Amino acid sequence: MKVHTTNYHNTFIAIADDSPATTGEVPPQKGDNPTVAGMQFHMLVDNPYKYTSDDVLFRVYALRNNIPKSELKEARAQFFAKGQPCLRASPLTKRYGWGVHADADCKIAIYACGTPEYEQMIRNKDLQVVKAMRTSR
């Protein structure tokens, strides 16, 4: 079975050109259930460079679909058996003003736009800088 990945290495995903954010915003919670953006945010803000993009995307999927711990390995294999949208399509990078840095080991951290750290990432010649996907065409 072919395994697809969303992982980047030595890459910075800058916010989308049409993002309304001027700084990193904490994604709001809607009702009792956390949003995808909120789940991704809390995983990454509390654990910089602990997870890969694949880890974050699958964990959010597993939590939202109540996948039992005993079935996680098989569910992950099925999840990545087909292509998945990467963090360039995440609401964090498209709407809420967070850039995503992937290091040489594909571990990721988020940086709020408008901060010196974000600007340093944008200008880092050792990183490939890609933009998040636009919301509008």
N, CA, C and O of each residue as an XYZ file, in Angstrom:
548
protein
N       0.841     -1.174      0.000
C       0.000      0.000      0.000
C       0.890      1.243      0.000
O       1.780      1.367      0.841
N       0.658      2.156     -0.931
C       1.415      3.395     -1.005
C       1.048      4.279      0.177
O      -0.122      4.376      0.548
N       2.054      4.925      0.770
C       1.833      5.821      1.898
C       2.116      7.243      1.447
O       3.208      7.543      0.963
N       1.140      8.112      1.606
C       1.291      9.526      1.274
C       1.707     10.270      2.543
O       1.486      9.781      3.651
N       2.299     11.433      2.386
C       2.702     12.226      3.540
C       2.408     13.696      3.298
O       2.351     14.154      2.157
N       2.224     14.424      4.382
C       2.045     15.868      4.315
C       3.250     16.586      4.908
O       3.261     17.811      5.024
N       4.261     15.813      5.281
C       5.419     16.386      5.958
C       6.284     17.225      5.020
O       6.482     16.887      3.853
N       6.783     18.311      5.557
C       7.785     19.154      4.906
C       9.040     19.094      5.758
O       8.979     18.758      6.940
N      10.175     19.418      5.159
C      11.385     19.598      5.969
C      12.094     20.860      5.488
O      12.089     21.191      4.303
N      12.704     21.552      6.450
C      13.393     22.823      6.182
C      12.506     23.760      5.352
O      12.944     24.320      4.347
N      11.278     23.914      5.783
C      10.290     24.710      5.050
C       9.517     25.585      6.025
O       9.275     25.207      7.171
N       9.138     26.763      5.544
C       8.258     27.633      6.314
C       7.017     27.899      5.478
O       7.109     28.360      4.340
N       5.857     27.605      6.053
C       4.587     27.898      5.395
C       4.120     29.251      5.926
O       3.727     29.373      7.085
N       4.170     30.260      5.064
C       3.725     31.605      5.429
C       2.214     31.694      5.289
O       1.605     30.893      4.579
N       1.610     32.660      5.959
C       0.154     32.793      5.885
C      -0.275     33.117      4.455
O       0.508     33.627      3.654
N      -1.509     32.814      4.160
C      -2.068     33.039      2.831
C      -2.107     34.532      2.510
O      -2.282     35.369      3.396
N      -1.941     34.846      1.239
C      -1.984     36.237      0.805
C      -3.311     36.912      1.154
O      -3.346     38.117      1.403
N      -4.384     36.156      1.174
C      -5.691     36.758      1.459
C      -6.156     36.527      2.902
O      -7.341     36.665      3.203
N      -5.231     36.178      3.780
C      -5.588     35.997      5.187
C      -5.976     37.343      5.793
O      -5.292     38.340      5.561
N      -7.064     37.387      6.566
C      -7.459     38.641      7.199
C      -6.642     38.957      8.456
O      -6.747     40.056      9.000
N      -5.835     38.008      8.915
C      -5.101     38.179     10.169
C      -3.893     39.088      9.988
O      -3.203     39.034      8.970
N      -3.652     39.920     10.993
C      -2.455     40.755     11.018
C      -1.497     40.291     12.110
O      -0.362     40.759     12.199
N      -1.965     39.379     12.922
C      -1.148     38.730     13.938
C      -1.758     37.350     14.180
O      -2.875     37.071     13.744
N      -1.027     36.505     14.868
C      -1.560     35.178     15.165
C      -2.731     35.283     16.133
O      -2.627     35.918     17.182
N      -3.841     34.656     15.773
C      -5.038     34.671     16.607
C      -5.316     33.269     17.133
O      -5.137     32.280     16.421
N      -5.755     33.193     18.387
C      -6.182     31.910     18.932
C      -7.529     31.577     18.289
O      -8.471     32.363     18.393
N      -7.630     30.424     17.628
C      -8.907     30.073     16.990
C     -10.018     29.963     18.034
O      -9.827     29.343     19.080
N     -11.171     30.560     17.756
C     -12.265     30.485     18.733
C     -12.886     29.093     18.769
O     -12.870     28.362     17.778
N     -13.424     28.749     19.909
C     -14.146     27.481     20.039
C     -15.603     27.739     19.713
O     -16.163     28.766     20.097
N     -16.213     26.809     19.007
C     -17.621     26.935     18.646
C     -18.410     25.856     19.378
O     -18.301     24.673     19.055
N     -19.187     26.256     20.339
C     -19.975     25.291     21.102
C     -19.091     24.441     22.000
O     -18.058     24.897     22.491
N     -19.508     23.211     22.206
C     -18.786     22.303     23.095
C     -17.633     21.586     22.402
O     -16.703     21.119     23.059
N     -17.695     21.500     21.076
C     -16.677     20.756     20.345
C     -15.583     21.689     19.831
O     -15.881     22.726     19.238
N     -14.320     21.325     20.055
C     -13.242     22.154     19.526
C     -13.203     22.074     17.999
O     -13.563     21.055     17.408
N     -12.765     23.148     17.382
C     -12.638     23.180     15.925
C     -11.332     22.519     15.507
O     -10.450     22.293     16.335
N     -11.214     22.210     14.225
C      -9.964     21.672     13.684
C      -8.833     22.653     13.970
O      -7.763     22.258     14.434
N      -9.071     23.928     13.693
C      -8.036     24.942     13.932
C      -7.642     24.991     15.402
O      -6.458     25.091     15.726
N      -8.615     24.921     16.279
C      -8.327     24.944     17.711
C      -7.524     23.744     18.161
O      -6.598     23.874     18.962
N      -7.873     22.579     17.652
C      -7.134     21.365     18.015
C      -5.694     21.437     17.509
O      -4.758     21.115     18.241
N      -5.521     21.857     16.262
C      -4.172     21.990     15.712
C      -3.372     23.024     16.508
O      -2.214     22.788     16.853
N      -3.990     24.160     16.794
C      -3.325     25.225     17.533
C      -2.804     24.729     18.874
O      -1.629     24.913     19.193
N      -3.671     24.101     19.656
C      -3.265     23.670     20.996
C      -2.197     22.581     20.961
O      -1.319     22.547     21.823
N      -2.265     21.704     19.986
C      -1.207     20.693     19.853
C       0.139     21.355     19.598
O       1.151     20.961     20.178
N       0.150     22.361     18.731
C       1.409     22.959     18.294
C       1.931     24.043     19.229
O       3.139     24.127     19.448
N       1.068     24.861     19.776
C       1.534     25.934     20.643
C       2.091     25.358     21.949
O       3.016     25.925     22.531
N       1.541     24.255     22.402
C       1.989     23.627     23.641
C       3.166     22.671     23.444
O       3.807     22.270     24.416
N       3.453     22.302     22.190
C       4.481     21.286     21.913
C       5.298     21.627     20.664
O       5.269     20.868     19.694
N       6.026     22.748     20.663
C       6.790     23.075     19.453
C       7.838     22.004     19.140
O       8.552     21.529     20.023
N       7.907     21.649     17.889
C       8.871     20.684     17.357
C       8.761     19.296     17.990
O       9.747     18.563     18.066
N       7.577     18.946     18.436
C       7.340     17.592     18.958
C       6.697     16.709     17.896
O       6.987     15.515     17.825
N       5.826     17.287     17.070
C       5.048     16.525     16.102
C       5.416     16.879     14.666
O       5.923     17.964     14.383
N       5.147     15.934     13.769
C       5.224     16.216     12.335
C       3.833     16.655     11.881
O       2.856     16.538     12.620
N       3.769     17.155     10.667
C       2.478     17.510     10.082
C       1.565     16.282     10.040
O       0.385     16.372     10.379
N       2.107     15.147      9.627
C       1.316     13.915      9.593
C       0.733     13.594     10.967
O      -0.431     13.207     11.076
N       1.548     13.756     12.023
C       1.086     13.477     13.387
C      -0.103     14.363     13.753
O      -1.102     13.885     14.290
N       0.015     15.650     13.460
C      -1.034     16.605     13.822
C      -2.319     16.316     13.048
O      -3.399     16.234     13.633
N      -2.195     16.164     11.742
C      -3.390     15.945     10.923
C      -4.098     14.650     11.296
O      -5.326     14.616     11.379
N      -3.333     13.581     11.521
C      -3.980     12.321     11.877
C      -4.585     12.377     13.274
O      -5.685     11.869     13.491
N      -3.886     12.984     14.214
C      -4.412     13.038     15.583
C      -5.739     13.801     15.634
O      -6.674     13.385     16.318
N      -5.813     14.902     14.920
C      -7.069     15.659     14.865
C      -8.167     14.804     14.238
O      -9.293     14.769     14.735
N      -7.838     14.119     13.151
C      -8.799     13.220     12.494
C      -9.272     12.133     13.466
O     -10.468     11.860     13.568
N      -8.326     11.519     14.174
C      -8.661     10.425     15.095
C      -9.541     10.918     16.240
O     -10.500     10.245     16.616
N      -9.225     12.074     16.789
C     -10.036     12.615     17.888
C     -11.440     12.975     17.415
O     -12.422     12.686     18.099
N     -11.533     13.600     16.260
C     -12.843     14.017     15.737
C     -13.716     12.817     15.355
O     -14.943     12.918     15.342
N     -13.082     11.688     15.047
C     -13.819     10.487     14.643
C     -13.870      9.420     15.731
O     -14.292      8.291     15.480
N     -13.438      9.779     16.938
C     -13.491      8.876     18.094
C     -12.897      7.504     17.796
O     -13.496      6.481     18.126
N     -11.746      7.482     17.187
C     -11.096      6.213     16.860
C     -10.460      5.647     18.129
O      -9.662      6.327     18.774
N     -10.803      4.422     18.491
C     -10.241      3.815     19.705
C      -8.721      3.639     19.582
O      -8.192      3.432     18.490
N      -8.047      3.723     20.706
C      -6.591      3.608     20.749
C      -6.116      2.306     20.098
O      -5.072      2.279     19.446
N      -6.874      1.246     20.273
C      -6.488     -0.056     19.722
C      -6.536     -0.085     18.191
O      -5.943     -0.967     17.569
N      -7.229      0.862     17.591
C      -7.373      0.893     16.136
C      -6.552      1.991     15.459
O      -6.641      2.161     14.243
N      -5.759      2.735     16.224
C      -5.044      3.890     15.673
C      -4.032      3.518     14.585
O      -3.929      4.212     13.574
N      -3.295      2.441     14.786
C      -2.264      2.078     13.811
C      -2.888      1.775     12.446
O      -2.425      2.278     11.423
N      -3.919      0.966     12.437
C      -4.595      0.622     11.183
C      -5.291      1.839     10.578
O      -5.263      2.040      9.364
N      -5.914      2.646     11.432
C      -6.598      3.842     10.930
C      -5.615      4.826     10.314
O      -5.929      5.465      9.310
N      -4.431      4.956     10.900
C      -3.407      5.856     10.346
C      -2.949      5.362      8.978
O      -2.780      6.156      8.053
N      -2.750      4.058      8.851
C      -2.345      3.488      7.561
C      -3.408      3.764      6.497
O      -3.077      4.118      5.365
N      -4.660      3.607      6.851
C      -5.747      3.889      5.908
C      -5.843      5.374      5.585
O      -6.086      5.751      4.439
N      -5.652      6.214      6.597
C      -5.733      7.660      6.412
C      -4.692      8.143      5.398
O      -4.997      8.966      4.534
N      -3.467      7.630      5.508
C      -2.391      8.075      4.622
C      -2.237      7.201      3.378
O      -1.288      7.373      2.612
N      -3.173      6.258      3.172
C      -3.164      5.473      1.942
C      -3.610      6.333      0.759
O      -3.342      6.002     -0.396
N      -4.289      7.433      1.057
C      -4.659      8.392      0.008
C      -4.111      9.757      0.417
O      -3.842     10.001      1.593
N      -3.953     10.624     -0.547
C      -3.416     11.948     -0.277
C      -4.316     12.752      0.652
O      -5.540     12.644      0.591
N      -3.704     13.553      1.507
C      -4.430     14.403      2.447
C      -3.981     15.854      2.247
O      -2.835     16.094      1.867
N      -4.861     16.814      2.495
C      -4.444     18.216      2.430
C      -3.388     18.496      3.496
O      -3.501     18.040      4.634
N      -2.373     19.244      3.114
C      -1.304     19.560      4.054
C      -1.650     20.813      4.854
O      -2.745     21.358      4.714
N      -0.728     21.267      5.686
C      -0.986     22.432      6.526
C      -1.059     23.734      5.738
O      -1.406     24.771      6.303
N      -0.742     23.704      4.459
C      -0.966     24.894      3.625
C      -2.460     25.169      3.494
O      -2.862     26.290      3.182
N      -3.280     24.155      3.730
C      -4.735     24.295      3.661
C      -5.373     24.438      5.043
O      -6.598     24.495      5.152
N      -4.568     24.495      6.083
C      -5.084     24.599      7.446
C      -5.666     25.980      7.714
O      -5.163     26.977      7.196
N      -6.724     26.046      8.521
C      -7.238     27.358      8.912
C      -6.204     28.170      9.698
O      -6.286     29.398      9.728
N      -5.245     27.512     10.327
C      -4.206     28.264     11.046
C      -3.425     29.157     10.092
O      -3.134     30.309     10.416
N      -3.086     28.636      8.926
C      -2.278     29.389      7.970
C      -3.130     30.231      7.027
O      -2.655     31.230      6.486
N      -4.375     29.837      6.828
C      -5.245     30.566      5.899
C      -6.026     31.690      6.574
O      -6.246     32.734      5.961
N      -6.444     31.501      7.803
C      -7.349     32.447      8.456
C      -6.796     33.089      9.730
O      -7.019     34.275      9.975
N      -6.069     32.303     10.547
C      -5.737     32.770     11.889
C      -4.332     33.347     12.057
O      -3.949     33.687     13.176
N      -3.554     33.466     10.980
C      -2.293     34.195     11.040
C      -1.100     33.452     11.626
O      -0.224     34.070     12.230
N      -1.057     32.144     11.456
C       0.061     31.354     11.975
C       0.871     30.762     10.839
O       0.325     30.097      9.959
N       2.173     31.003     10.857
C       3.082     30.350      9.942
C       3.558     29.053     10.575
O       3.599     28.932     11.799
N       3.914     28.090      9.747
C       4.354     26.782     10.242
C       5.773     26.516      9.756
O       6.043     26.531      8.555
N       6.679     26.272     10.704
C       8.055     25.919     10.362
C       8.259     24.425     10.547
O       7.934     23.867     11.595
N       8.796     23.788      9.524
C       9.176     22.374      9.598
C      10.699     22.315      9.575
O      11.335     22.836      8.659
N      11.278     21.678     10.587
C      12.736     21.593     10.662
C      13.275     20.442      9.817
O      12.527     19.824      9.059
N      14.551     20.156      9.942
C      15.194     19.114      9.139
C      14.625     17.727      9.429
O      14.717     16.836      8.585
N      14.039     17.534     10.610
C      13.444     16.250     10.983
C      11.933     16.220     10.751
O      11.249     15.308     11.215
N      11.415     17.218     10.033
C       9.981     17.350      9.724
C       9.132     17.674     10.941
O       7.906     17.606     10.862
N       9.742     18.021     12.056
C       8.995     18.424     13.253
C       8.585     19.880     13.067
O       9.338     20.673     12.501
N       7.383     20.236     13.546
C       6.839     21.550     13.244
C       6.546     22.393     14.490
O       6.336     21.882     15.590
N       6.544     23.708     14.260
C       6.165     24.691     15.275
C       5.453     25.825     14.559
O       5.638     26.018     13.357
N       4.639     26.579     15.295
C       3.916     27.693     14.692
C       4.459     29.020     15.198
O       4.934     29.137     16.328
N       4.373     30.021     14.317
C       4.839     31.372     14.618
C       3.783     32.366     14.164
O       3.283     32.286     13.042
N       3.447     33.302     15.042
C       2.432     34.308     14.735
C       2.971     35.324     13.743
O       4.088     35.818     13.893
N       2.165     35.636     12.720
C       2.585     36.652     11.768
C       2.708     37.989     12.497
O       2.028     38.237     13.493
N       3.572     38.825     11.987
C       3.790     40.123     12.599
C       4.787     40.121     13.735
O       5.071     41.172     14.310
N       5.327     38.954     14.072
C       6.323     38.884     15.146
C       7.724     38.842     14.545
O       7.884     38.469     13.383
N       8.740     39.218     15.321
C      10.115     39.130     14.807
C      10.511     37.701     14.402
O      11.252     37.513     13.438
N      10.020     36.707     15.134
C      10.346     35.314     14.809
C       9.775     34.916     13.447
O      10.429     34.230     12.662
N       8.549     35.356     13.182
C       7.904     35.066     11.896
C       8.710     35.722     10.772
O       9.012     35.082      9.765
N       9.050     36.979     10.945
C       9.820     37.708      9.919
C      11.179     37.059      9.689
O      11.663     37.009      8.559
N      11.785     36.569     10.746
C      13.076     35.877     10.623
C      12.922     34.608      9.784
O      13.788     34.298      8.966
N      11.838     33.883      9.980
C      11.591     32.670      9.192
C      11.405     33.013      7.719
O      11.950     32.332      6.851
N      10.636     34.067      7.431
C      10.375     34.480      6.047
C      11.684     34.804      5.321
O      11.830     34.522      4.132
N      12.621     35.392      6.041
C      13.875     35.850      5.435
C      15.008     34.819      5.492
O      16.090     35.061      4.958
N      14.768     33.684      6.128
C      15.807     32.669      6.295
C      16.121     32.011      4.949
O      15.274     31.325      4.376
N      17.325     32.221      4.455
C      17.737     31.693      3.145
C      17.921     30.172      3.151
O      17.994     29.552      2.090
N      17.995     29.570      4.348
C      18.161     28.119      4.447
C      16.822     27.373      4.406
O      16.790     26.143      4.399
N      15.726     28.126      4.379
C      14.401     27.515      4.350
C      13.739     27.732      3.001
O      13.934     28.758      2.349
N      12.957     26.752      2.599
C      12.067     26.947      1.467
C      10.823     27.616      2.051
O      10.227     27.092      2.992
N      10.429     28.752      1.511
C       9.240     29.444      1.990
C       8.127     29.259      0.965
O       8.278     29.586     -0.212
N       7.005     28.725      1.446
C       5.822     28.530      0.597
C       4.653     29.238      1.263
O       4.616     29.382      2.485
N       3.713     29.672      0.462
C       2.527     30.353      0.993
C       1.412     29.343      1.258
O       1.288     28.331      0.568
N       0.614     29.642      2.263
C      -0.597     28.863      2.497
C      -1.541     29.104      1.316
O      -1.427     30.101      0.604
N      -2.438     28.203      1.132
C      -3.394     28.318      0.025
C      -4.375     29.453      0.284
O      -4.828     29.667      1.409
N      -4.685     30.161     -0.770
C      -5.644     31.257     -0.686
C      -7.049     30.698     -0.450
O      -7.366     29.585     -0.870
N      -7.873     31.479      0.221
C      -9.251     31.083      0.426
C     -10.061     31.338     -0.848
O     -10.892     30.523     -1.248
N      -9.798     32.482     -1.469
C     -10.503     32.824     -2.705
C      -9.612     32.550     -3.907
O      -8.391     32.460     -3.778
N     -10.217     32.421     -5.057
C      -9.444     32.124     -6.263
C      -8.898     33.343     -6.893
O      -8.223     33.259     -7.919
